[in-house]
Short mmCIF file of C-alpha atoms in Angstrom, two decimals:
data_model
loop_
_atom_site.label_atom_id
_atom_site.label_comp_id
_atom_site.label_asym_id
_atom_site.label_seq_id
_atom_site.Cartn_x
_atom_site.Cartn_y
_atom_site.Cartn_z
CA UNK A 1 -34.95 18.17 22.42
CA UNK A 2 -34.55 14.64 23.78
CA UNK A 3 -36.86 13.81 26.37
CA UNK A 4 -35.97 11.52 29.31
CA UNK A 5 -39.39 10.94 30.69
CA UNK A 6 -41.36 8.83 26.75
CA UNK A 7 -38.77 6.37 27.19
CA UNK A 8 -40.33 3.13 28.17
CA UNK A 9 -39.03 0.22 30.17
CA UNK A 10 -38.68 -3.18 29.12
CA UNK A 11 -41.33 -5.26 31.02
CA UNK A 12 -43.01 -8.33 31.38
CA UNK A 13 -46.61 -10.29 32.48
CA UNK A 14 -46.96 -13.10 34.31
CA UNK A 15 -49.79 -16.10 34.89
CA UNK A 16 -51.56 -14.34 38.29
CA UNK A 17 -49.56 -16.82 40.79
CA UNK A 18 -47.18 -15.44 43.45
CA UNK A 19 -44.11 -16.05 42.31
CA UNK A 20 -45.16 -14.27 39.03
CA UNK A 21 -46.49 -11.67 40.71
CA UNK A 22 -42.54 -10.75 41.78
CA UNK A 23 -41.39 -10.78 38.57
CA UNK A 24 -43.50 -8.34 37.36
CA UNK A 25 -42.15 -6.39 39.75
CA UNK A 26 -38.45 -6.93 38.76
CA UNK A 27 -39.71 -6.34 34.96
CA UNK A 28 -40.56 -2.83 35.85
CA UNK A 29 -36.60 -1.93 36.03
CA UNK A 30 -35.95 -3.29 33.07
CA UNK A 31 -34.09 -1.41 30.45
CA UNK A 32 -36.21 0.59 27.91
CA UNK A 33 -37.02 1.74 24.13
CA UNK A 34 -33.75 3.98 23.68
CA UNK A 35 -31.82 3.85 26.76
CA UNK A 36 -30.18 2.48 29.77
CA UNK A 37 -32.64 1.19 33.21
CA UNK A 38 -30.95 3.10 35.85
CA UNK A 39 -32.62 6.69 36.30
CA UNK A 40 -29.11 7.87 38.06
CA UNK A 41 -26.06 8.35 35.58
CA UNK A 42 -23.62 5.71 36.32
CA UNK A 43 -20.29 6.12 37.42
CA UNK A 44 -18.36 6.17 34.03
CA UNK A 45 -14.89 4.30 35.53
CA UNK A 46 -13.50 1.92 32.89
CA UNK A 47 -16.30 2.78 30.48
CA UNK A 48 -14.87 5.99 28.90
CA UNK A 49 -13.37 3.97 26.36
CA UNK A 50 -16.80 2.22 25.13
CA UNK A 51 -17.55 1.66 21.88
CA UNK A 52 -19.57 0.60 19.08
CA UNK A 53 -19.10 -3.38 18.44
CA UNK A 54 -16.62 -3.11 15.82
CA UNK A 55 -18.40 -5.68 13.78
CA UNK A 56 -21.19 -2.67 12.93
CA UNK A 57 -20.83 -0.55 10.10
CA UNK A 58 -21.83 2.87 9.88
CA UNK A 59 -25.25 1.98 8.96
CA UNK A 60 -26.33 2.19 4.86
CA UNK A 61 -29.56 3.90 3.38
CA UNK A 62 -32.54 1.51 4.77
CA UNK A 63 -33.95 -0.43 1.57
CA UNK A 64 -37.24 0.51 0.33
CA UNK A 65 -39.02 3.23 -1.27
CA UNK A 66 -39.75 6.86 -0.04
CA UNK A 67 -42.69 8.75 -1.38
CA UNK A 68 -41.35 12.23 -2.05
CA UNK A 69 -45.44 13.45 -1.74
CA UNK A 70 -44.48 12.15 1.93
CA UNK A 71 -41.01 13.76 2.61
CA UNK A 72 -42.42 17.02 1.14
CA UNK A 73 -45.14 16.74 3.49
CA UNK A 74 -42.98 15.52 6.06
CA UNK A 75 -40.48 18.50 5.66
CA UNK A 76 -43.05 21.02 5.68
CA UNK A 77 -44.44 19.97 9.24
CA UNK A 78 -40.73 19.03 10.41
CA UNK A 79 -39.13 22.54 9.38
CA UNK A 80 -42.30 25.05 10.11
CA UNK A 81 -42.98 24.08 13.38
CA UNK A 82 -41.59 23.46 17.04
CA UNK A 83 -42.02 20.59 19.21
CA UNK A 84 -44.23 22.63 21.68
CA UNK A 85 -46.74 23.32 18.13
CA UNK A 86 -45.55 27.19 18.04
CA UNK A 87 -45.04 28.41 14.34
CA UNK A 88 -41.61 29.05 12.51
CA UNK A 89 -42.14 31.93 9.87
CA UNK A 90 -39.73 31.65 7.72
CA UNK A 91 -37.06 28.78 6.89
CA UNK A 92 -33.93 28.64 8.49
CA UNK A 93 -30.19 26.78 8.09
CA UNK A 94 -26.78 27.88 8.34
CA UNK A 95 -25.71 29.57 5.23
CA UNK A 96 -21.86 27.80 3.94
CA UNK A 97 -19.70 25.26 5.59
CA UNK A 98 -20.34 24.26 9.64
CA UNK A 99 -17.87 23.46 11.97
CA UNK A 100 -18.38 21.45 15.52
CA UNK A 101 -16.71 21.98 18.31
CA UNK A 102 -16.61 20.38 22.22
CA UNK A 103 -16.97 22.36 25.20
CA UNK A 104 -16.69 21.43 28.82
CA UNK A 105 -16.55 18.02 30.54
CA UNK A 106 -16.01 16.26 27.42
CA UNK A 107 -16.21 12.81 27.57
CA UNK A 108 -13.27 10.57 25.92
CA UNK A 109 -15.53 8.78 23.09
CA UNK A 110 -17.46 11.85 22.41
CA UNK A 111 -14.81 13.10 19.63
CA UNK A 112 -14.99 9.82 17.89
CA UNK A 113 -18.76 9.57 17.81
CA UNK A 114 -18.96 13.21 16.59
CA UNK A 115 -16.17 12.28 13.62
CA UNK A 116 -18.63 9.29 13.07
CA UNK A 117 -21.39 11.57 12.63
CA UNK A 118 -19.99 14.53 10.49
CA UNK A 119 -18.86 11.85 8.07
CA UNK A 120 -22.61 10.63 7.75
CA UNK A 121 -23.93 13.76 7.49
CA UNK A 122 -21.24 14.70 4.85
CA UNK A 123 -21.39 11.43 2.62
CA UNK A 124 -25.45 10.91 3.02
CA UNK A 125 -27.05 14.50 3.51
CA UNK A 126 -24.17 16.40 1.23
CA UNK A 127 -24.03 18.94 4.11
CA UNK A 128 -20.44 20.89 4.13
CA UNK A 129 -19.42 20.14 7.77
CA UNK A 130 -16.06 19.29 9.92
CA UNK A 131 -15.01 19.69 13.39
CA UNK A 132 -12.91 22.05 15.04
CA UNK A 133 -12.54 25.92 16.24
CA UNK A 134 -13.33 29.20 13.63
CA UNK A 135 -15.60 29.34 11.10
CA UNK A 136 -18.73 31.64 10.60
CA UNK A 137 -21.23 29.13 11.68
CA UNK A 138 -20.70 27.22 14.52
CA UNK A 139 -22.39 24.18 16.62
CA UNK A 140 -20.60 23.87 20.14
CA UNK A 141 -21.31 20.50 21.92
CA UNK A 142 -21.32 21.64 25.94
CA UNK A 143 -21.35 19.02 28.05
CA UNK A 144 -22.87 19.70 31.68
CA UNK A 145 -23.21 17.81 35.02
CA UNK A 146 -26.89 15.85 34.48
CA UNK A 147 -28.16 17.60 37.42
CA UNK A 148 -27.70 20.89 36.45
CA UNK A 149 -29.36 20.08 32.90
CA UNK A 150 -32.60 18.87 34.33
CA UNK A 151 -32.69 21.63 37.52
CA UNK A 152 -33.40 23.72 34.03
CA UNK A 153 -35.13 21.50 31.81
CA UNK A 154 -36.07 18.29 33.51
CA UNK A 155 -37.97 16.52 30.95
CA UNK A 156 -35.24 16.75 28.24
CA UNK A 157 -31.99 14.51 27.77
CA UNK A 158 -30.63 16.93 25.76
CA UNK A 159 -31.36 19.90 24.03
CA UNK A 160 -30.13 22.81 21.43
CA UNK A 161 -30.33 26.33 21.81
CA UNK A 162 -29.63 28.98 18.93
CA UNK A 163 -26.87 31.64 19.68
CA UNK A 164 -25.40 31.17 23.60
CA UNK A 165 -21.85 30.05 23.92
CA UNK A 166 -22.29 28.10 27.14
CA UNK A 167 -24.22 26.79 30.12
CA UNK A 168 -23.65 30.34 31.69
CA UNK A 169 -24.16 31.81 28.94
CA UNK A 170 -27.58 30.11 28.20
CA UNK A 171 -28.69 30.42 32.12
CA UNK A 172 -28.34 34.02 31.68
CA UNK A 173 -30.31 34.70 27.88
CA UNK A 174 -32.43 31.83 27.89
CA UNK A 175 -35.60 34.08 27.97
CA UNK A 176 -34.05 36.53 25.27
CA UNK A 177 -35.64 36.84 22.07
CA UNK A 178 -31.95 35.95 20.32
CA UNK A 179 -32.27 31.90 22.05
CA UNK A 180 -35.87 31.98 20.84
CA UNK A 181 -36.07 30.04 17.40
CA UNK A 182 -39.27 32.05 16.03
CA UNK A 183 -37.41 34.99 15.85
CA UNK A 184 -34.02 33.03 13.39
CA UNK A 185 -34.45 34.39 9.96
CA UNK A 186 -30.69 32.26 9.28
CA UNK A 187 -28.91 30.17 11.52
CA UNK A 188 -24.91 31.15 12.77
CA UNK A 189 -24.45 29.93 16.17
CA UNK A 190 -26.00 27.13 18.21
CA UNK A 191 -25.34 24.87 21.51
CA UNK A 192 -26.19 21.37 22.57
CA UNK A 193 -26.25 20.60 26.14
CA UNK A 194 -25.63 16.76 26.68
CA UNK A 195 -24.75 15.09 30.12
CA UNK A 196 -21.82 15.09 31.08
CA UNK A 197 -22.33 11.39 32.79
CA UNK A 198 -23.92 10.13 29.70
CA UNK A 199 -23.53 6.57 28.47
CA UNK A 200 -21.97 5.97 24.91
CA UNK A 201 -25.28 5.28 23.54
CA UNK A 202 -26.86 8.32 25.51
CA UNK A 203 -24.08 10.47 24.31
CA UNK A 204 -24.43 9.17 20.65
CA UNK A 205 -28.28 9.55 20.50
CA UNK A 206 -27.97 13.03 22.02
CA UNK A 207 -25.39 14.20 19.30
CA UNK A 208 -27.77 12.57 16.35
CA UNK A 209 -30.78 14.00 17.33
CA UNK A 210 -29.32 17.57 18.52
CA UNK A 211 -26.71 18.26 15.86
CA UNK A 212 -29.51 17.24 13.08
CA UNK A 213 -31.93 19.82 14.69
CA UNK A 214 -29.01 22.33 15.32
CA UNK A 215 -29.12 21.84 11.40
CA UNK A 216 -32.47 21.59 9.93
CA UNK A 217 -35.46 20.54 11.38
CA UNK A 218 -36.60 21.70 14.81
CA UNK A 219 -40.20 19.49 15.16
CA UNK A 220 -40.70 15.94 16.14
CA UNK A 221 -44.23 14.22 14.92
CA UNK A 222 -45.28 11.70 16.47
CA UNK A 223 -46.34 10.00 13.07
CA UNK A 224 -43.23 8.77 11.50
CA UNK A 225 -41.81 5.27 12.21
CA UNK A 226 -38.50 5.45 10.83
CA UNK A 227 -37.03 8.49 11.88
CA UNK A 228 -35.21 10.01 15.19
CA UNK A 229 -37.23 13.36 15.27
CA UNK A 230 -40.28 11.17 17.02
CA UNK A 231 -40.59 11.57 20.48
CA UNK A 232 -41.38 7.95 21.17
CA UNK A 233 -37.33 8.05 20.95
CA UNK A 234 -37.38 4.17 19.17
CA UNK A 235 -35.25 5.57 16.74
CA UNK A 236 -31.85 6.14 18.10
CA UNK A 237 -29.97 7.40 15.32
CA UNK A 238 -30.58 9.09 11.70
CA UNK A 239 -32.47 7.00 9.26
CA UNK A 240 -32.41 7.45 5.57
CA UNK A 241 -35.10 9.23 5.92
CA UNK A 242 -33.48 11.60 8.16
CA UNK A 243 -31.38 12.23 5.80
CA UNK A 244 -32.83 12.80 2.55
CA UNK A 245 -34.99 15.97 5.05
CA UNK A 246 -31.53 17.15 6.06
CA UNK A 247 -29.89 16.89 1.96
CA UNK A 248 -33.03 18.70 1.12
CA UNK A 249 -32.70 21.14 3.63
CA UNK A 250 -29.26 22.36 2.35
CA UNK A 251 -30.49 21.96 -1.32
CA UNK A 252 -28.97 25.23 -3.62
CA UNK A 253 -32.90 25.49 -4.38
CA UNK A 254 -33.53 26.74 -1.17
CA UNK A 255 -32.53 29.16 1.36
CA UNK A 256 -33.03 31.01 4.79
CA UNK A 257 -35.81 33.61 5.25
CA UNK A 258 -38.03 31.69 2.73
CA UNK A 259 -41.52 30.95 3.66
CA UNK A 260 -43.33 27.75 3.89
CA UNK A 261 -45.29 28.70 0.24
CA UNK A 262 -41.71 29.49 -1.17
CA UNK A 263 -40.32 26.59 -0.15
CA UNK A 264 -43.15 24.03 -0.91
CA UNK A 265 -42.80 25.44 -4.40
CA UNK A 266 -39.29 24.33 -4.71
CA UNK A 267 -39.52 21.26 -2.91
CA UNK A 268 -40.92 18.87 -6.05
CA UNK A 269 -37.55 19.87 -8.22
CA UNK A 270 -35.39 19.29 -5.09
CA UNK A 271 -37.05 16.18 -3.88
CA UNK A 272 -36.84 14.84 -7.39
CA UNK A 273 -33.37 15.23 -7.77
CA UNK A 274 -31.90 13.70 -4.58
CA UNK A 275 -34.94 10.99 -4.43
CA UNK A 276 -35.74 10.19 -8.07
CA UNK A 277 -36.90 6.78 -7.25
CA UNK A 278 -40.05 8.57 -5.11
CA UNK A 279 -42.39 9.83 -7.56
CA UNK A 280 -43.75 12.96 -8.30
CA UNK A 281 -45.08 15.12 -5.11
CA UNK A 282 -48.37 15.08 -5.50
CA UNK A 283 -50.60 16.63 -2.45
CA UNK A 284 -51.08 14.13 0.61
CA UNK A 285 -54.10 14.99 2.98
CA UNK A 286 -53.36 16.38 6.53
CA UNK A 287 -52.65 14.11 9.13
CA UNK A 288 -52.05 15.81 12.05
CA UNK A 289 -51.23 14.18 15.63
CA UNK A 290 -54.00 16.34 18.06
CA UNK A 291 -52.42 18.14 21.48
CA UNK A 292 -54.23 16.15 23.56
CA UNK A 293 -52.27 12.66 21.90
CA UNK A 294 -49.04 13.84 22.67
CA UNK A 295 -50.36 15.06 26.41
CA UNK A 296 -52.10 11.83 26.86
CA UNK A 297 -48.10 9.89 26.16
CA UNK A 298 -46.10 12.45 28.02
CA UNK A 299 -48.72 11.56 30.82
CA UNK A 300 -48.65 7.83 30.79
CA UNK A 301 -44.09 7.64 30.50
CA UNK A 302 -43.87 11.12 32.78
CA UNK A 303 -44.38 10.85 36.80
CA UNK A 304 -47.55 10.50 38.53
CA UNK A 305 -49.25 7.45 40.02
CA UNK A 306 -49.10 4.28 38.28
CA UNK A 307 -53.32 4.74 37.97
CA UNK A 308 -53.05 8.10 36.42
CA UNK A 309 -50.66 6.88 34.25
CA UNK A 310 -52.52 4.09 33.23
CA UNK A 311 -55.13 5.88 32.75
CA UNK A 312 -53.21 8.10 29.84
CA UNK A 313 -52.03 5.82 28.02
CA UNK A 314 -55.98 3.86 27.75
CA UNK A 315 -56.47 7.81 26.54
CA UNK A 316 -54.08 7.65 24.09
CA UNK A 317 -55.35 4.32 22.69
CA UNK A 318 -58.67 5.88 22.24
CA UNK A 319 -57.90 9.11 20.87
CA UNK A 320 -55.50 7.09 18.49
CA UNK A 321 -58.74 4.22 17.55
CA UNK A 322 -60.80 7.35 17.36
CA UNK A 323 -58.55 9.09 14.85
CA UNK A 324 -58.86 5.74 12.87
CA UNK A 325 -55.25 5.45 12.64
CA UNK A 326 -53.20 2.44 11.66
CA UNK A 327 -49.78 3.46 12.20
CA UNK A 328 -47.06 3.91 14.86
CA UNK A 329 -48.99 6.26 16.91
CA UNK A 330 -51.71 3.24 17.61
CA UNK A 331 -48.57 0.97 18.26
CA UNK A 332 -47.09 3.34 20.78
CA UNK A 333 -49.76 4.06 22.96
CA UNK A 334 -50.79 0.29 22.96
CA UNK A 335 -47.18 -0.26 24.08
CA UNK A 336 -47.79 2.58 26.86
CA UNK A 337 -50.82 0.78 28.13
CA UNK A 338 -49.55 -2.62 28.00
CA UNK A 339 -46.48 -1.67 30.11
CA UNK A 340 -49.25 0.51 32.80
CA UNK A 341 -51.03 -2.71 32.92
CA UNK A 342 -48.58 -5.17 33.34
CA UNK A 343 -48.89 -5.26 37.62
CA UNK A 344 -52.66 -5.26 37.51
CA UNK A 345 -53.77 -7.03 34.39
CA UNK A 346 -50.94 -8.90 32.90
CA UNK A 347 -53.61 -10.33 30.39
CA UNK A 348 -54.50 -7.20 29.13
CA UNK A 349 -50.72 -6.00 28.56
CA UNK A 350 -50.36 -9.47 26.80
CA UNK A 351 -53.00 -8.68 24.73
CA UNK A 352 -51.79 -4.64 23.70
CA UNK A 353 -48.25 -5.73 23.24
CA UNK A 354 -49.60 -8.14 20.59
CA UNK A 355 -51.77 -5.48 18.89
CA UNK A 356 -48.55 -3.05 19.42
CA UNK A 357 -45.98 -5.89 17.52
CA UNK A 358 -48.57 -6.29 14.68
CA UNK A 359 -48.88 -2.46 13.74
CA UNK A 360 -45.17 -2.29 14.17
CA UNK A 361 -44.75 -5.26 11.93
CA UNK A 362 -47.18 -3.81 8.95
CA UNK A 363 -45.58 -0.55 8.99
CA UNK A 364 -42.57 -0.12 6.72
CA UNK A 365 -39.98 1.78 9.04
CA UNK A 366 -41.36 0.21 12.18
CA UNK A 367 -38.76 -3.07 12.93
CA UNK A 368 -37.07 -1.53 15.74
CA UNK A 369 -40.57 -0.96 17.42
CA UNK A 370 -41.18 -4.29 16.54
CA UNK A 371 -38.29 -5.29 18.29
CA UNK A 372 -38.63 -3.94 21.30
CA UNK A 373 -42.04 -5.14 21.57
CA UNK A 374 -40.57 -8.73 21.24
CA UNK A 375 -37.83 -7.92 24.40
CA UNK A 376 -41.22 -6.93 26.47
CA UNK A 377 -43.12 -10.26 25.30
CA UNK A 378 -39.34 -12.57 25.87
CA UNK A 379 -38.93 -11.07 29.19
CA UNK A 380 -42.58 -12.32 30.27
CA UNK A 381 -42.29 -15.66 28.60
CA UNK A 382 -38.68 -15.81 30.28
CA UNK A 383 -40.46 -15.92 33.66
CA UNK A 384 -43.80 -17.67 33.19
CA UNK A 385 -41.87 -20.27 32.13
CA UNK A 386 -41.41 -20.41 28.90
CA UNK A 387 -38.12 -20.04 27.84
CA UNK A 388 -38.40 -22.13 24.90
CA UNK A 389 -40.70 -18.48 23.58
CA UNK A 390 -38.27 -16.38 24.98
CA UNK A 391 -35.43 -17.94 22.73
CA UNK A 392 -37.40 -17.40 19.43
CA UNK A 393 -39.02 -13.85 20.61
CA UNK A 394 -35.22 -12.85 21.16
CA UNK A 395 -33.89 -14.51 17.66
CA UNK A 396 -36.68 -12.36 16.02
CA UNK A 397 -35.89 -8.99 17.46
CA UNK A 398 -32.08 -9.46 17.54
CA UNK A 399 -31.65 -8.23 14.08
CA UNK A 400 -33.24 -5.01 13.61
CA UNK A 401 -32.12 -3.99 17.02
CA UNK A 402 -28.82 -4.75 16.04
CA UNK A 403 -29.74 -2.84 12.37
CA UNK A 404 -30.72 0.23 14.46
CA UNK A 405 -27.75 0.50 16.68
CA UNK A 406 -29.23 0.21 19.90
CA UNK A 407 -26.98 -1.72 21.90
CA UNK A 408 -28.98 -1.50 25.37
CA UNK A 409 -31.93 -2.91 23.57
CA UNK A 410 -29.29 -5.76 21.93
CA UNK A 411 -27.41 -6.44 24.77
CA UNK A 412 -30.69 -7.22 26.63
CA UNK A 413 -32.40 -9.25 24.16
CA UNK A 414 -28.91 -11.72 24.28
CA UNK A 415 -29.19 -11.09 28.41
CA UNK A 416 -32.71 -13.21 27.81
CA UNK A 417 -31.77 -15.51 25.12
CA UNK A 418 -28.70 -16.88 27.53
CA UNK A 419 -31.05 -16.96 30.57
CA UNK A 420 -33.68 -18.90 27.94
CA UNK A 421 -30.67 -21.09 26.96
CA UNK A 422 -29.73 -22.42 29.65
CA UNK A 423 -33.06 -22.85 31.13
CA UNK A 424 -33.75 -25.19 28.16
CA UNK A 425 -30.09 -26.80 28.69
CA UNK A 426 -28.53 -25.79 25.57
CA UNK A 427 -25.37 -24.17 27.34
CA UNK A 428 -23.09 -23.89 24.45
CA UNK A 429 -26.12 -21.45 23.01
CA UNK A 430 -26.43 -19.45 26.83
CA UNK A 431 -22.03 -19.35 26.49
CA UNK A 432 -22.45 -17.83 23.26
CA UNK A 433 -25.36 -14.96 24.01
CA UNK A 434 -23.66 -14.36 27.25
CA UNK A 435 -20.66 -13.45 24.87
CA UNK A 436 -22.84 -11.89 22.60
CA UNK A 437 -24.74 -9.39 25.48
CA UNK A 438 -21.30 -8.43 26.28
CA UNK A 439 -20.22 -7.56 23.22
CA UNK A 440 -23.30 -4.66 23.02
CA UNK A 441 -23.29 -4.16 26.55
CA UNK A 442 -20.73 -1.90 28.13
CA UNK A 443 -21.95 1.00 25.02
CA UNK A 444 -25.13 0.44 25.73
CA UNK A 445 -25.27 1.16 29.71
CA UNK A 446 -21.85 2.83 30.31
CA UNK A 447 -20.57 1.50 33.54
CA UNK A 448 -19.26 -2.56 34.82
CA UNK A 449 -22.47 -1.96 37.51
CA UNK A 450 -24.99 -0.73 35.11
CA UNK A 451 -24.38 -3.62 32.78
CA UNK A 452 -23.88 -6.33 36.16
CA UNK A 453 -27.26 -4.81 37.22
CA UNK A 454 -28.82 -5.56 34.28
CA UNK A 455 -27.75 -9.05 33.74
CA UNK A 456 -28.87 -9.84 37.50
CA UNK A 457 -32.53 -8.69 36.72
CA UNK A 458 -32.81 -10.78 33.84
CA UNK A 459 -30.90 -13.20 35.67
CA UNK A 460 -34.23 -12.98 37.99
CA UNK A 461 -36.72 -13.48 35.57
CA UNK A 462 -35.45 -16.77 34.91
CA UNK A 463 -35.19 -18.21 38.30
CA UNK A 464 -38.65 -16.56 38.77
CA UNK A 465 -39.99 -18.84 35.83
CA UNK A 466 -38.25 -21.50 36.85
CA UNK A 467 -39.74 -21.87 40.23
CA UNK A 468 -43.05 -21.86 38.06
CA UNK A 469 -42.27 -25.31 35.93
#
C-alpha cells in the first residue's frame, strides 16, 4: 500500500521578522518527498498526454555494492511479513508467466508507463511478464474515482488486493478470508486500485510500488534507504535493489508454500548467483524498526494539530537516538520534526534538517533523501534572503532527484534556482531553469494549474526574501 498521509511537504525557516514569518506560512504548501502539493486531484485537461522528459532513460542498476547477508536479510523481513507486522506463513508468487491488464477509468499515459514497467521488470528482475487479457495469473490495474478509494481506505494512495476482479467486487469480499494475504499459499489473481485523477508521477509510483508487491514482497521497513517498499515514500520507483528481491523471488530455487526456514536455506545459492559481486550470506543481527517508530511517523505526517504532530515526530527522534541508530530512520524523523517546527522554531528545523542531510549524505542509497532535504533548506534560504544559497542548495540536489525520477521534486528545485537567479541578476541562468522546471513539471503535478500554483508559491518566497535585503 501507498500511503498519502508520510508524504512530507517541502518547507522552509525564516530569521523571526514579519515578513519571514509569512513565508513560512507559504512554505507549508509546498510540494513534498514523492508527490504533488495540492491535497485535491487536479483537473487532468491537457495533461493526459504527460510524460517522462524524454531526455531520461529508463534508469540503470545504481552503482555500488550490495551485501547479499543484507538482501537475504532484507528478503526474509520483506516477504514474511505485512505492513501492519501480521505474519505470512508460507512464501508466496505467481507460479509461470503474468499478464497485466487495465480496468476502468484508465488514464491515457497509464498503458505506456505500465509497458515501461513490464520491460524493467522483464530485463532487470528476469520475471516472465506482458500485458494484455488471458492467462492463468493475472494483475488487473482498476482505476477508481480518488474519493471512493479513500471513503475505504483513506490513508493509502494505492493499494493491492489478492483475488477480486473489481472495485465492486472488492467492496463486497474485502473481509473474506480469499482477499486476506495470510491465508495465499500461491498467488493467481490480484488488483491494484490507483486514482483515477492521478498525476503521471502519482500514477507511475502507484504502478511501481503495487505491481512489485502484487509480485513479491508485501512489507515495507522503514530501514532501507534505497528502495520503494519504505513508507517514508522517498523512493519513487524500483531501485536495483528492488530488483535483485523481486529476481530472487522468482528464482527456480524457490517456490510457493515454502516456509521462511526453507527458503532462507536456499537463499545463499540464489543470492550468489544473481549477485555474485555481494559476498557470501553470512548471518546479520536483527534490526528491527519497534511499533511505536512507525506510530510515532504516521502521527507526526497524518492529521491532528500541528502540536500533536510535533510532538511525534520529537518521539520519533528519540526512540530513533535511543535505538542508537545511524541510518535513514534517524534522517526521517529529523526531517518530520524539522518540518513540525518550522512555524514555531525555525532555528530548530534549521538545525534537524542539517542533522537529516548529513545521515542522508553518509548512507549509501540515501541521495534522493538528501535531495529533498536540500529543496527544504533552498526554499528557506530563497526567502531569508539568500538566494545566492538557494542557487548552490538547488545545483546539489538537482542530480539525484533527477537520477530518481521524481519530477515534482525536480521541477521544484529549478522553480527555486530561477527565482534564486534572478534575484542575484543572472537572468540568462533564471531563463534557463524556468525552461528547465518546465520540462519536469507538467509529469510531475498533472494539470497547467497545479504546476502555475506551484511556480506562484515559490514565486512568493522570493519576493518574501527580497523585501528582507
Amino acid at each position: 500500500m501507498r500511503p498519502t498521509s508520510s508524504t512530507p511537504r517541502v518547507l522552509q525557516a525564516a530569521p523571526l521578522h514579519a515578513l519571514a514569518a509569512v513565508a513560512v506560512a507559504l512554505a507549508v504548501a509546498l510540494a513534498g518527498c514523492a508527490g504533488p502539493a495540492p491535497q485535491t486531484p487536479p483537473s487532468r485537461a491537457g495533461a493526459v498526454s504527460a510524460e517522462l522528459p524524454l531526455d531520461t532513460p529508463a534508469p540503470a542498476p545504481r552503482p555500488g555494492e550490495l551485501s547479499n547477508a543484507a538482501l537475504a536479510r532484507d528478503f526474509r523481513e520483506l516477504s514474511f511479513a505485512l505492513e501492519t507486522g501480521r505474519a505470512l506463513p508460507v512464501f508466496t508468487r505467481f507460479e509461470g508467466p503474468v499478464t497485466v491488464s487495465v480496468a476502468g477509468a484508465v488514464p491515457a499515459n497509464a498503458p505506456a508507463e505500465l509497458d515501461r514497467l513490464t520491460a524493467r521488470l522483464r530485463t532487470e528482475a528476469g520475471i516472465a511478464i506482458g500485458t494484455g487479457l488471458g492467462g492463468a495469473n493475472r494483475i488487473t490495474l482498476d482505476f477508481v474515482p480518488k474519493r471512493l478509494l479513500q471513503a475505504e481506505v483513506p490513508g493509502a494512495a494505492c493499494f493491492v488486493v489478492p483475488n477480486v476482479t473489481d472495485w465492486a467486487d472488492y467492496r463486497a469480499r474485502r473481509r473474506d478470508r480469499a482477499t486476506d494475504w495470510t491465508t495465499q499459499t500461491v498467488r493467481r489473481d490480484a488488483t491494484v486500485f490507483i486514482p483515477a485523477e492521478a498525476s503521471p508521477q502519482e500514477l507511475r509510483d502507484c504502478l511501481h510500488e503495487e505491481v512489485s508487491q502484487a509480485l513479491g514482497p508485501l512489507n515495507d521497513l522503514y530501514r532501507l534507504p534505497d528502495s520503494i517498499w519504505n513508507d517514508d515514500n522517498f523512493q519513487a520507483v524500483l531501485t536495483r535493489h528492488d530488483m535483485l528481491i523481486l529476481r530472487a523471488t522468482y528464482a527456480p530455487e524457490l517456490h510457493s508454500g515454502m516456509s521462511e526456514a526453507e527458503v532462507a536455506a536456499r537463499l545463499p545459492a540464489v543470492l550468489g548467483r544473481i549477485n555474485p559481486t555481494g559476498g557470501p550470506v553470512t548471518a546479520l543481527p536483527a534490526d528491527p524498526t519497534p511499533p511505536r517508530f512507525a506510530q510515532a511517523i504516521e502521527t507526526a505526517f497524518g492529521p491532528g494539530s500541528p502540536a500533536r504532530r510535533k510532538a511525534a515526530a520529537a518521539r520519533a527522534v528519540a526512540i530513533a537516538r535511543a535505538e542508537g541508530w545511524s541510518d535513514s530512520r534517524t534522517g526521517f524523523a529529523l526531517f518530520a520534526l524539522g518540518r513540525l517546527s518550522l512555524k514555531d522554531d525555525p532555528q530548530a528545523a534549521l538545525s534537524a534538517f542539517h542533522a537529516a542531510g548529513a545521515i542522508f549524505r553518509a548512507t549509501p542509497g540515501a541521495a534522493v533523501q538528501a535531495a529533498h532535504v536540500d529543496m527544504q533548506l533552498a526554499a528557506l534560504a530563497l526567502s531569508s534572503g539568500r538566494p545566492a544559497e538557494a542557487r548552490a542548495l538547488s545545483a546539489r540536489a538537482i542530480p539525484p532527484a533527477r537520477a530518481a525520477e521524481n519530477a515534482a521534486l525536480t521541477a521544484t528545485l529549478f522553480m527555486i534556482r530561477a527565482e534564486a537567479c534572478a534575484a542575484l541578476g543572472d537572468s540568462a541562468g533564471a531563463r534557463a531553469a524556468w525552461l528547465d522546471s518546465q520540462h519536469w513539471a507538467r509529469y510531475g503535478f498533472g494539470s497547467d494549474a497545479a504546476v502555475r500554483a506551484r511556480a506562484t508559491e515559490v514565486a512568493a518566497l522570493a519576493e518574501a526574501g527580497a523585501q528582507l535585503n
